[in-house]
Amino acid sequence: MGLTDYLVIGLFIFIALLILVPVFLFIYLYFKDDHQQQHSILRNFPVLGKVRYFTEHIGPELRQYLFNGDNEGKPFSRKEYQDVVKAGKYKERLIGFGSLKDFEAEGFYIRNTLFPKLTDEMKVDNADKIKTRVYKIDGEGLFTRKEHNEEKLADPYYLQDDDAVVLGEKNCRYPFRVKGQVGQSAMSYGALGEKAIQALSKGLGLAGGTWMNSGEGGLSDHHLAGNPDIIMQIGPDLFGVRKPNGEFSWEEFKKKSEMPQVKAFEIKLAQGAKTRGGHVEGEKVTEEIAKIRLVEVGKTINSPNRFYEFSDVPSMFDWIEELRSVGGKPVGIKIVVGDMDALENMISYMKESGKGPDFITVDGGEGGTGATYQELADTVGLPINSALPVVDEMLRQYGIRDRVKLIASGKLITPDKIAIALAMGADLVNIARGMMISVGCIMAQVCHTNTCPAGVATTDQKLQDGLVVDEKMYRVANYIISLREGLYNLAAAAGLDSPTQFERKHIVHKDELGRVSPVEDLIIAARRAQSQKERKID
C-alpha cells in the first residue's frame, strides 16, 4: 500500500472513532443512568438529566463571573471583591465616570460638609514611610495583561499619637495602643493554611499600626512570622491555654501573656456565623496542630458552645479580672447581639460592679466562618448595623462607655463601610474575609472542605504551593494602608480632621422611598422590636 492508502485508512478510522465513541458513550451512560436508583431525574431522563446536574454544578461560577451584575452576588459582590483586590495589588481605588451603587436602594450615607478639611489640616502621622511593592500595568489587551511590580514608599496613614485608640488604658499594666483603626479578625491556623497565615502576619507587620487576631485555634509560629501585634483569642475549647485534661491552664496563659507580641486577649462567647462550638476531624489534628492547641494528635475535637469556666455574668467578670491580673494585658469579649435584655443585664452589672471587659468585639450575624450550619449562618444574631449602635447606646446610658472600647466586624471590607461602623459607635474594626481576598481568596466557598483552590483556607500542601508568601504580604499591607487612607478621605469630606471623630450625627439612613432617618431611630426601632417580641412570648 502506498502513502495515499494509509492516509485513507487513517481518515476512515478517525471518522469511525469520531462517530462510534460518542455513540458508545451515549449508550453506556443511558444504561448506567437508567439502572441507577439514586436520582429519579436520571432514571426518567437518562443522559439528558446529566445536563441538569452539570448546569447546577457550574451555576455558582457562571453567576459569579458571567451573569451576576457587578453589585450582585453574596456574600460579596463582584465590585466589592474587586475593590479589595485593586487596593491590595495596585494600591488603587480611583474610578471613572461614576458609581455603580444602586442609589434607589436603602442604605447608610455619610453626611458631607460644605467646607471639607484640607489635606494639610488632617491629623495624620505620615512621618515614617512604608516600603512596599505595587503592581503597574504596562499594557492590557483583550486576552493579555502585561504588568510588573515595583517598590514604592507609601504613606502609612497612622493616627497621631493623641488620637491612638488604647485598650485597657485604665485597668491594665500593659495597655494596647493602636495607631490604626483596622485590623485582622480572628482566623485560626488550621482553618487557614500556614502560608496564608504567614502572608497575613508579614503584611500586617509591614503595615504597622494594626493587629492580628489569632482565632480560637491557638497562637502559632505562623501568626508570629511577621511580628505583628497579636490579640490572642480564647474559645471555649481553650486551645493553647489548656491542660491535657481540657481544663484551663494558668501556666500556659501566663506563658502567652509574657510574649511581647501578644498585646491583648479576647474571650470568644459567640461568632456571627457560628454561635456554637467547633468541630475538628481527627485527621486534621496533625502533630503541629496538636502542639499549638495542646490536644492529642489524631483525636477528633468537639468543642463546647460555652465555657465551663463561668456560667453567668458575675462569674465571667471574675474570670476576666483574674486573667487581667495574671497577664496584665487587656481582656475583651466577643459577642453576637440577639437578646437585648441579656446584653443590658451584662452592661448594668459592669456599671454596678466596676468590673468587666476592656473591649467588646461585636460580630454581626453576617460574619463569616470556615464552617458552620446553614441555619445558624442565616438567622442567628443581629447584623452589625443593627447591633453596634445598640451596644454603644447602652454603654452610654450606663455611663461606662469610656471604660470599654468597641470593635466591630461583619462584612466591613471597604473604607465607607468602616467609616459608617465608626460613626455607629465602633472604635476599631475587624476584617477577616477582606484579608483572605487580599491573599488570593476567590470566594469559592469551600473553606470547610480543605480544598480551597487558592491555597488560602486549606492545609493541603499542594494547593498551598500556589500562594507565594513574599508576594501576597505586600497586598495585605497595601490593603490596610488603602483602608486607612480611605478613612481619612471620608473624614475630610465630613469636615473632620481624623476618622476617630466619626459620630452618629455624621451618617443617616435612607430608605427605599428616599426618606432620611438618624441612627437614633434605628436604636429605638430595635428596642421596640425586642419589646414586641417579648410581649408575644408572654
Coordinates of C-alpha atoms in Angstrom, one line a residue:
M1 CA 0.0 0.0 0.0
G2 CA 1.1 3.5 -0.7
L3 CA 1.0 6.6 1.4
T4 CA -2.4 7.5 0.0
D5 CA -3.9 4.2 1.0
Y6 CA -2.6 4.7 4.6
L7 CA -4.0 8.2 4.7
V8 CA -7.4 6.9 3.5
I9 CA -7.4 4.1 6.1
G10 CA -6.3 6.5 8.8
L11 CA -9.0 9.0 7.9
F12 CA -11.6 6.2 7.9
I13 CA -10.6 5.1 11.4
F14 CA -10.6 8.7 12.6
I15 CA -14.1 9.3 11.3
A16 CA -15.3 6.0 12.6
L17 CA -14.0 6.8 16.1
L18 CA -15.5 10.3 15.8
I19 CA -18.9 8.7 15.3
L20 CA -18.6 5.5 17.3
V21 CA -17.1 6.8 20.5
P22 CA -19.9 9.3 21.3
V23 CA -22.5 6.6 20.3
F24 CA -21.0 4.0 22.7
L25 CA -20.5 6.7 25.4
F26 CA -24.2 7.7 25.0
I27 CA -25.3 4.1 25.2
Y28 CA -23.1 3.4 28.2
L29 CA -24.4 6.5 30.1
Y30 CA -28.0 5.7 29.1
F31 CA -27.9 2.2 30.6
K32 CA -25.9 3.4 33.7
D33 CA -28.4 6.2 34.4
D34 CA -31.4 4.1 33.7
H35 CA -30.3 1.3 36.1
Q36 CA -29.1 3.5 39.0
Q37 CA -31.6 4.1 41.9
Q38 CA -30.3 7.3 43.5
H39 CA -31.6 10.0 41.1
S40 CA -35.1 9.9 39.8
I41 CA -34.4 12.5 37.1
L42 CA -31.6 10.3 35.7
R43 CA -33.8 7.3 35.7
N44 CA -36.6 9.1 33.9
F45 CA -34.4 11.0 31.5
P46 CA -31.1 9.1 31.1
V47 CA -28.2 11.2 29.8
L48 CA -30.3 14.3 29.4
G49 CA -30.8 14.5 33.1
K50 CA -27.0 14.8 33.4
V51 CA -27.2 18.2 31.7
R52 CA -29.4 19.4 34.6
Y53 CA -26.9 18.3 37.2
F54 CA -23.9 19.6 35.2
T55 CA -25.6 23.0 34.8
E56 CA -26.4 23.1 38.5
H57 CA -22.8 22.2 39.4
I58 CA -21.3 25.1 37.4
G59 CA -24.0 27.5 38.2
P60 CA -22.2 29.4 41.0
E61 CA -19.2 30.0 38.8
L62 CA -21.3 31.1 35.9
R63 CA -23.3 33.5 38.1
Q64 CA -20.2 34.9 39.7
Y65 CA -18.2 35.5 36.5
L66 CA -20.9 36.0 33.8
F67 CA -24.5 36.5 34.9
N68 CA -24.4 38.4 38.2
G69 CA -24.2 42.2 37.9
D70 CA -21.2 44.0 39.4
N71 CA -23.2 44.9 42.5
E72 CA -24.9 41.4 42.9
G73 CA -23.7 38.2 44.5
K74 CA -23.2 37.1 48.1
P75 CA -21.5 37.3 50.5
F76 CA -19.7 39.9 48.5
S77 CA -20.5 41.4 45.1
R78 CA -18.0 41.4 42.2
K79 CA -17.5 45.1 42.8
E80 CA -16.7 44.6 46.5
Y81 CA -14.3 41.8 45.6
Q82 CA -12.5 43.9 43.0
D83 CA -12.2 46.8 45.4
V84 CA -10.2 44.7 47.8
V85 CA -8.1 43.1 45.0
K86 CA -7.3 46.5 43.4
A87 CA -6.4 48.1 46.8
G88 CA -4.1 45.2 47.6
K89 CA -2.5 44.6 44.2
Y90 CA -2.3 48.1 42.8
K91 CA -3.0 50.2 45.8
E92 CA -5.6 51.8 43.7
R93 CA -9.2 53.0 44.5
L94 CA -9.8 55.6 41.7
I95 CA -12.8 55.0 39.4
G96 CA -14.0 56.8 36.3
F97 CA -17.4 58.0 35.1
G98 CA -19.5 57.3 38.2
S99 CA -20.5 54.9 41.0
L100 CA -22.2 51.6 40.3
K101 CA -24.1 51.7 43.6
D102 CA -27.9 51.4 43.5
F103 CA -28.9 54.8 44.9
E104 CA -32.6 53.8 44.8
A105 CA -32.0 51.1 47.4
E106 CA -32.0 51.8 51.2
G107 CA -28.7 52.3 52.9
F108 CA -26.4 54.5 55.0
Y109 CA -24.8 57.6 53.8
I110 CA -22.1 59.8 55.2
R111 CA -23.1 63.5 55.6
N112 CA -20.6 65.7 53.9
T113 CA -19.9 69.2 55.0
L114 CA -19.9 72.4 52.9
F115 CA -16.3 73.1 53.8
P116 CA -14.3 69.9 54.0
K117 CA -10.9 69.7 55.6
L118 CA -7.8 70.4 53.5
T119 CA -5.1 67.7 53.3
D120 CA -2.7 69.7 55.4
E121 CA -5.4 70.2 58.1
M122 CA -5.7 66.4 58.7
K123 CA -4.3 64.9 61.9
V124 CA -2.4 62.1 60.3
D125 CA 1.0 60.7 61.1
N126 CA 2.9 60.0 57.8
A127 CA 6.4 60.6 59.1
D128 CA 7.6 57.0 58.7
K129 CA 7.0 55.7 55.2
I130 CA 6.3 52.0 54.5
K131 CA 8.5 50.3 51.9
T132 CA 6.0 48.1 49.9
R133 CA 5.5 46.8 46.4
V134 CA 2.7 47.6 44.0
Y135 CA 1.8 46.3 40.5
K136 CA 1.8 48.6 37.5
I137 CA 0.0 47.6 34.3
D138 CA 2.3 48.0 31.2
G139 CA -0.3 47.1 28.7
E140 CA -3.6 45.3 28.5
G141 CA -5.3 43.6 25.6
L142 CA -8.4 41.5 25.2
F143 CA -6.7 38.3 26.3
T144 CA -3.4 39.6 27.8
R145 CA -2.2 41.8 30.5
K146 CA 1.4 42.8 30.9
E147 CA 2.4 44.2 34.3
H148 CA 5.2 44.3 36.8
N149 CA 5.5 45.1 40.5
E150 CA 7.8 47.7 41.8
E151 CA 9.0 49.1 45.1
K152 CA 7.0 52.0 46.5
L153 CA 7.3 54.2 49.6
A154 CA 3.8 54.6 50.9
D155 CA 2.3 56.9 53.4
P156 CA 1.1 54.7 56.4
Y157 CA -1.9 57.0 57.4
Y158 CA -1.3 56.3 61.1
L159 CA -3.4 58.1 63.7
Q160 CA -1.5 60.8 65.5
D161 CA -0.3 59.8 69.0
D162 CA -3.0 61.7 70.8
D163 CA -5.7 60.0 68.7
A164 CA -4.4 56.5 69.2
V165 CA -7.0 54.0 70.4
V166 CA -6.0 52.4 73.7
L167 CA -7.4 49.1 75.0
G168 CA -7.2 48.6 78.7
E169 CA -6.0 52.2 79.4
K170 CA -7.4 52.4 82.9
N171 CA -7.1 48.8 84.2
C172 CA -4.1 47.1 82.7
R173 CA -0.4 47.1 83.5
Y174 CA 0.2 46.9 79.8
P175 CA -2.4 48.7 77.8
F176 CA -2.6 48.1 74.0
R177 CA -2.1 51.3 72.0
V178 CA -3.2 51.2 68.3
K179 CA -2.4 53.8 65.7
G180 CA -4.7 52.4 63.0
Q181 CA -8.4 51.6 63.3
V182 CA -8.4 48.5 61.1
G183 CA -7.1 45.0 61.9
Q184 CA -7.5 41.4 61.2
S185 CA -10.4 39.5 62.7
A186 CA -10.0 36.0 64.2
M187 CA -8.7 33.4 61.8
S188 CA -7.1 30.2 63.2
Y189 CA -4.2 28.2 61.9
G190 CA -5.9 25.1 60.6
A191 CA -8.8 27.0 59.3
L192 CA -6.3 28.8 57.1
G193 CA -3.1 27.2 55.9
E194 CA 0.3 28.3 57.2
K195 CA 1.1 30.2 54.0
A196 CA -2.0 32.4 54.2
I197 CA -1.4 33.0 57.9
Q198 CA 2.3 33.9 57.3
A199 CA 1.4 36.3 54.4
L200 CA -1.2 38.0 56.6
S201 CA 1.2 38.2 59.5
K202 CA 4.0 39.7 57.4
G203 CA 1.7 42.1 55.7
L204 CA 0.2 43.3 58.9
G205 CA 3.6 43.6 60.4
L206 CA 4.8 45.6 57.5
A207 CA 1.8 48.0 57.6
G208 CA 2.1 48.5 61.3
G209 CA -0.5 50.3 63.5
T210 CA -2.7 47.3 63.3
W211 CA -3.2 43.9 64.9
M212 CA -3.8 40.2 64.1
N213 CA -6.4 38.1 66.0
S214 CA -5.1 34.6 66.4
G215 CA -8.5 32.9 66.2
E216 CA -9.5 30.3 68.8
G217 CA -7.2 27.7 67.4
G218 CA -4.2 28.9 69.5
L219 CA -1.2 31.0 68.8
S220 CA 1.1 29.5 66.1
D221 CA 4.6 30.5 64.9
H222 CA 2.9 31.3 61.6
H223 CA 0.9 34.1 63.3
L224 CA 4.2 35.4 64.7
A225 CA 6.1 35.2 61.4
G226 CA 5.8 38.9 60.6
N227 CA 6.0 40.1 64.2
P228 CA 2.6 41.9 64.2
D229 CA 0.7 42.9 67.3
I230 CA -1.4 40.0 68.4
I231 CA -4.8 39.7 70.1
M232 CA -4.9 36.1 71.2
Q233 CA -8.4 34.7 71.2
I234 CA -9.5 32.1 73.7
G235 CA -12.5 30.0 72.8
P236 CA -14.5 27.5 75.0
D237 CA -12.1 24.8 73.9
L238 CA -9.2 26.7 75.4
F239 CA -6.8 25.9 72.6
G240 CA -3.3 26.9 73.5
V241 CA -4.1 27.6 77.2
R242 CA -5.3 24.2 78.4
K243 CA -4.1 21.2 80.4
P244 CA -4.1 17.8 78.8
N245 CA -7.4 17.0 80.6
G246 CA -9.0 20.1 79.0
E247 CA -9.0 22.3 82.0
F248 CA -7.8 25.9 81.7
S249 CA -4.1 26.2 82.3
W250 CA -2.9 29.3 84.2
E251 CA 0.7 28.3 83.5
E252 CA 0.1 28.3 79.7
F253 CA -1.9 31.5 79.9
K254 CA 1.0 33.2 81.8
K255 CA 3.4 32.0 79.1
K256 CA 1.3 33.6 76.3
S257 CA 0.8 36.8 78.3
E258 CA 4.6 37.2 78.7
M259 CA 5.1 37.1 74.9
P260 CA 5.8 40.7 73.8
Q261 CA 3.8 40.3 70.5
V262 CA 0.7 39.3 72.5
K263 CA -1.0 42.7 73.3
A264 CA -4.4 41.5 74.4
F265 CA -6.8 38.6 74.9
E266 CA -10.3 38.1 73.6
I267 CA -12.7 35.6 75.1
K268 CA -15.0 34.3 72.3
L269 CA -18.5 33.9 73.6
A270 CA -20.0 33.8 70.1
Q271 CA -19.3 34.4 66.5
G272 CA -21.6 35.9 63.9
A273 CA -22.0 32.8 61.7
K274 CA -21.1 30.2 64.3
T275 CA -22.9 30.5 67.6
R276 CA -21.9 27.0 68.5
G277 CA -18.8 25.0 69.5
G278 CA -16.3 24.0 66.9
H279 CA -15.5 20.6 65.3
V280 CA -12.2 19.3 64.1
E281 CA -11.8 15.9 62.5
G282 CA -9.1 13.7 63.9
E283 CA -7.3 13.5 60.6
K284 CA -6.8 17.3 60.7
V285 CA -5.2 17.2 64.1
T286 CA -1.6 16.9 62.9
E287 CA 1.4 16.8 65.3
E288 CA 1.9 20.6 64.7
I289 CA -1.8 21.4 65.2
A290 CA -1.8 19.3 68.4
K291 CA 1.2 21.1 69.7
I292 CA -0.2 24.5 69.1
R293 CA -3.7 23.7 70.5
L294 CA -2.4 21.4 73.3
V295 CA -4.6 18.5 72.3
E296 CA -3.9 14.9 71.3
V297 CA -2.7 14.1 67.8
G298 CA -5.3 12.5 65.6
K299 CA -8.2 12.8 68.0
T300 CA -11.4 14.4 66.9
I301 CA -12.3 17.5 68.8
N302 CA -15.9 18.6 69.5
S303 CA -15.7 21.9 71.3
P304 CA -18.4 23.1 73.7
N305 CA -20.5 26.1 72.7
R306 CA -20.0 27.7 76.1
F307 CA -17.1 28.0 78.6
Y308 CA -17.0 25.6 81.6
E309 CA -15.0 28.3 83.5
F310 CA -18.1 30.5 84.0
S311 CA -21.9 30.3 83.7
D312 CA -23.2 33.8 84.2
V313 CA -22.0 37.4 84.1
P314 CA -20.6 37.7 87.6
S315 CA -18.5 34.6 87.3
M316 CA -17.4 35.6 83.8
F317 CA -16.3 39.0 85.1
D318 CA -14.4 37.4 88.0
W319 CA -12.6 35.2 85.5
I320 CA -11.7 38.3 83.4
E321 CA -10.4 40.1 86.5
E322 CA -8.1 37.1 87.2
L323 CA -6.9 36.9 83.6
R324 CA -6.2 40.7 83.6
S325 CA -4.4 40.4 87.0
V326 CA -2.2 37.5 85.9
G327 CA -1.5 38.7 82.4
G328 CA -1.5 42.4 82.9
K329 CA -2.9 42.9 79.5
P330 CA -6.4 43.9 78.2
V331 CA -9.1 41.3 78.1
G332 CA -12.1 41.6 75.9
I333 CA -15.1 39.5 74.9
K334 CA -16.5 38.7 71.5
I335 CA -20.3 38.7 71.3
V336 CA -23.2 38.5 68.9
V337 CA -26.1 40.7 69.8
G338 CA -29.5 39.0 70.0
D339 CA -31.1 39.1 73.4
M340 CA -31.3 42.8 74.4
D341 CA -32.2 42.1 78.0
A342 CA -29.2 39.8 78.5
L343 CA -27.0 42.4 77.0
E344 CA -28.4 45.1 79.2
N345 CA -28.1 42.9 82.3
M346 CA -24.4 42.5 81.5
I347 CA -23.8 46.2 80.9
S348 CA -25.8 47.0 84.1
Y349 CA -23.5 44.7 86.1
M350 CA -20.5 46.3 84.5
K351 CA -21.7 49.6 86.0
E352 CA -22.7 48.1 89.3
S353 CA -19.6 46.0 89.9
G354 CA -17.0 48.2 88.3
K355 CA -15.7 45.1 86.6
G356 CA -15.9 43.8 83.0
P357 CA -14.0 43.6 79.8
D358 CA -11.6 46.2 78.4
F359 CA -13.2 45.8 75.0
I360 CA -16.2 44.2 73.4
T361 CA -16.0 42.8 69.9
V362 CA -19.5 43.0 68.3
D363 CA -19.7 40.5 65.5
G364 CA -22.6 40.9 63.1
G365 CA -24.8 38.0 62.2
E366 CA -23.5 38.4 58.6
G367 CA -20.0 37.5 59.8
G368 CA -18.1 34.6 58.1
T369 CA -16.6 31.4 59.3
G370 CA -14.7 28.4 57.9
A371 CA -17.6 26.0 58.7
T372 CA -21.0 26.3 60.2
Y373 CA -24.6 25.1 59.8
Q374 CA -26.8 27.0 57.3
E375 CA -29.5 27.8 59.8
L376 CA -27.0 29.4 62.2
A377 CA -25.4 31.5 59.5
D378 CA -28.7 32.7 58.0
T379 CA -30.7 33.6 61.1
V380 CA -29.0 33.8 64.5
G381 CA -27.8 37.2 65.7
L382 CA -28.4 40.8 64.5
P383 CA -26.5 42.3 61.6
I384 CA -23.7 44.7 62.6
N385 CA -25.5 47.9 61.6
S386 CA -28.4 46.9 63.9
A387 CA -26.3 45.5 66.8
L388 CA -23.5 48.0 67.0
P389 CA -25.5 51.2 67.8
V390 CA -27.5 49.4 70.4
V391 CA -24.4 48.3 72.3
D392 CA -22.8 51.7 72.0
E393 CA -26.0 53.3 73.3
M394 CA -26.4 51.0 76.3
L395 CA -22.8 51.7 77.4
R396 CA -23.5 55.4 77.2
Q397 CA -26.8 55.1 79.1
Y398 CA -25.0 53.4 82.0
G399 CA -22.1 55.9 81.9
I400 CA -19.4 53.4 81.2
R401 CA -18.6 54.0 77.5
D402 CA -15.2 55.5 78.4
R403 CA -14.2 52.2 80.1
V404 CA -14.7 49.9 77.2
K405 CA -13.7 50.0 73.5
L406 CA -15.9 48.6 70.8
I407 CA -14.5 46.6 67.9
A408 CA -17.0 45.9 65.1
S409 CA -16.9 43.1 62.5
G410 CA -19.2 41.8 59.8
K411 CA -18.5 42.4 56.1
L412 CA -16.8 45.8 56.7
I413 CA -14.3 45.5 53.9
T414 CA -14.2 49.0 52.4
P415 CA -13.5 52.4 53.8
D416 CA -17.1 53.7 53.5
K417 CA -18.5 50.7 55.5
I418 CA -15.8 51.1 58.1
A419 CA -16.5 54.8 58.4
I420 CA -20.2 54.0 58.9
A421 CA -19.3 51.5 61.6
L422 CA -17.1 54.0 63.4
A423 CA -19.9 56.6 63.3
M424 CA -22.3 54.0 64.8
G425 CA -20.0 53.6 67.8
A426 CA -17.1 51.4 66.9
D427 CA -13.6 52.4 68.0
L428 CA -11.9 49.8 65.8
V429 CA -12.9 47.4 63.0
N430 CA -12.0 43.8 62.4
I431 CA -11.8 42.3 58.9
A432 CA -11.5 38.6 58.0
R433 CA -12.7 37.8 54.5
G434 CA -11.3 41.1 53.1
M435 CA -7.9 39.9 54.4
M436 CA -8.5 36.5 52.8
I437 CA -9.2 38.1 49.5
S438 CA -6.1 40.2 49.7
V439 CA -4.0 36.9 49.9
G440 CA -5.8 35.3 46.9
C441 CA -9.2 34.0 48.1
I442 CA -11.6 33.8 45.1
M443 CA -14.8 33.2 47.2
A444 CA -15.0 29.6 46.1
Q445 CA -16.9 29.0 49.4
V446 CA -15.3 25.6 50.1
C447 CA -13.4 26.6 53.2
H448 CA -14.9 23.7 55.1
T449 CA -13.7 21.1 52.6
N450 CA -9.9 21.7 52.8
T451 CA -10.0 22.0 49.0
C452 CA -9.6 25.8 48.7
P453 CA -8.3 26.3 45.1
A454 CA -6.5 29.4 46.0
G455 CA -4.5 27.7 48.8
V456 CA -5.9 30.0 51.5
A457 CA -8.4 28.1 53.5
T458 CA -6.6 24.8 53.3
T459 CA -3.8 22.9 54.8
D460 CA -3.2 20.8 51.6
Q461 CA 0.4 21.4 50.8
K462 CA -0.1 21.0 47.0
L463 CA -2.9 23.7 47.0
Q464 CA -0.8 26.0 49.2
D465 CA 2.0 25.9 46.6
G466 CA 0.1 28.5 44.6
L467 CA 0.3 31.0 47.4
V468 CA 3.6 32.9 47.5
V469 CA 4.0 34.5 50.9
D470 CA 6.6 37.1 49.8
E471 CA 4.2 38.3 47.1
K472 CA 0.9 38.3 49.0
M473 CA 2.3 40.0 52.1
Y474 CA 2.6 43.3 50.1
R475 CA -1.1 43.0 49.1
V476 CA -2.1 42.7 52.7
A477 CA -0.1 45.8 53.7
N478 CA -1.4 47.8 50.7
Y479 CA -5.0 46.8 51.5
I480 CA -4.6 48.0 55.1
I481 CA -2.9 51.3 54.1
S482 CA -5.6 51.9 51.5
L483 CA -8.4 51.4 54.0
R484 CA -6.7 53.9 56.4
E485 CA -6.2 56.4 53.6
G486 CA -9.8 56.0 52.5
L487 CA -11.0 56.7 56.1
Y488 CA -9.0 60.0 56.1
N489 CA -10.6 60.9 52.7
L490 CA -14.1 60.3 54.2
A491 CA -13.3 62.1 57.4
A492 CA -12.1 65.2 55.4
A493 CA -15.4 65.1 53.4
A494 CA -17.3 65.1 56.6
G495 CA -15.4 68.1 57.9
L496 CA -13.3 66.0 60.4
D497 CA -9.6 66.1 60.8
S498 CA -9.4 62.5 62.0
P499 CA -11.5 59.4 61.4
T500 CA -11.6 58.9 65.2
Q501 CA -14.1 61.7 65.3
F502 CA -16.9 60.0 63.4
E503 CA -20.2 60.1 65.4
R504 CA -23.8 59.1 64.7
K505 CA -24.6 62.6 63.5
H506 CA -22.2 62.1 60.6
I507 CA -24.4 59.4 59.0
V508 CA -28.0 59.0 58.0
H509 CA -30.1 56.1 56.8
K510 CA -32.1 56.5 53.6
D511 CA -35.0 54.1 52.9
E512 CA -36.3 52.9 49.5
L513 CA -38.7 55.9 49.4
G514 CA -35.9 58.4 49.9
R515 CA -36.8 59.2 53.5
V516 CA -33.8 60.0 55.7
S517 CA -33.6 59.0 59.3
P518 CA -30.9 59.5 62.0
V519 CA -29.3 56.4 63.6
E520 CA -31.1 57.1 66.9
D521 CA -34.3 56.0 65.1
L522 CA -32.7 52.6 64.4
I523 CA -31.9 52.1 68.1
I524 CA -35.5 52.9 69.1
A525 CA -36.8 50.5 66.5
A526 CA -34.5 47.7 67.7
R527 CA -35.6 48.1 71.3
R528 CA -39.3 48.3 70.2
A529 CA -39.0 45.2 68.2
Q530 CA -37.5 43.3 71.1
S531 CA -40.3 44.5 73.4
Q532 CA -43.0 43.4 70.9
K533 CA -41.4 40.0 70.6
E534 CA -41.3 39.6 74.4
R535 CA -45.0 40.6 74.7
K536 CA -45.9 37.9 72.1
I537 CA -44.0 35.3 74.0
D538 CA -45.7 36.2 77.3

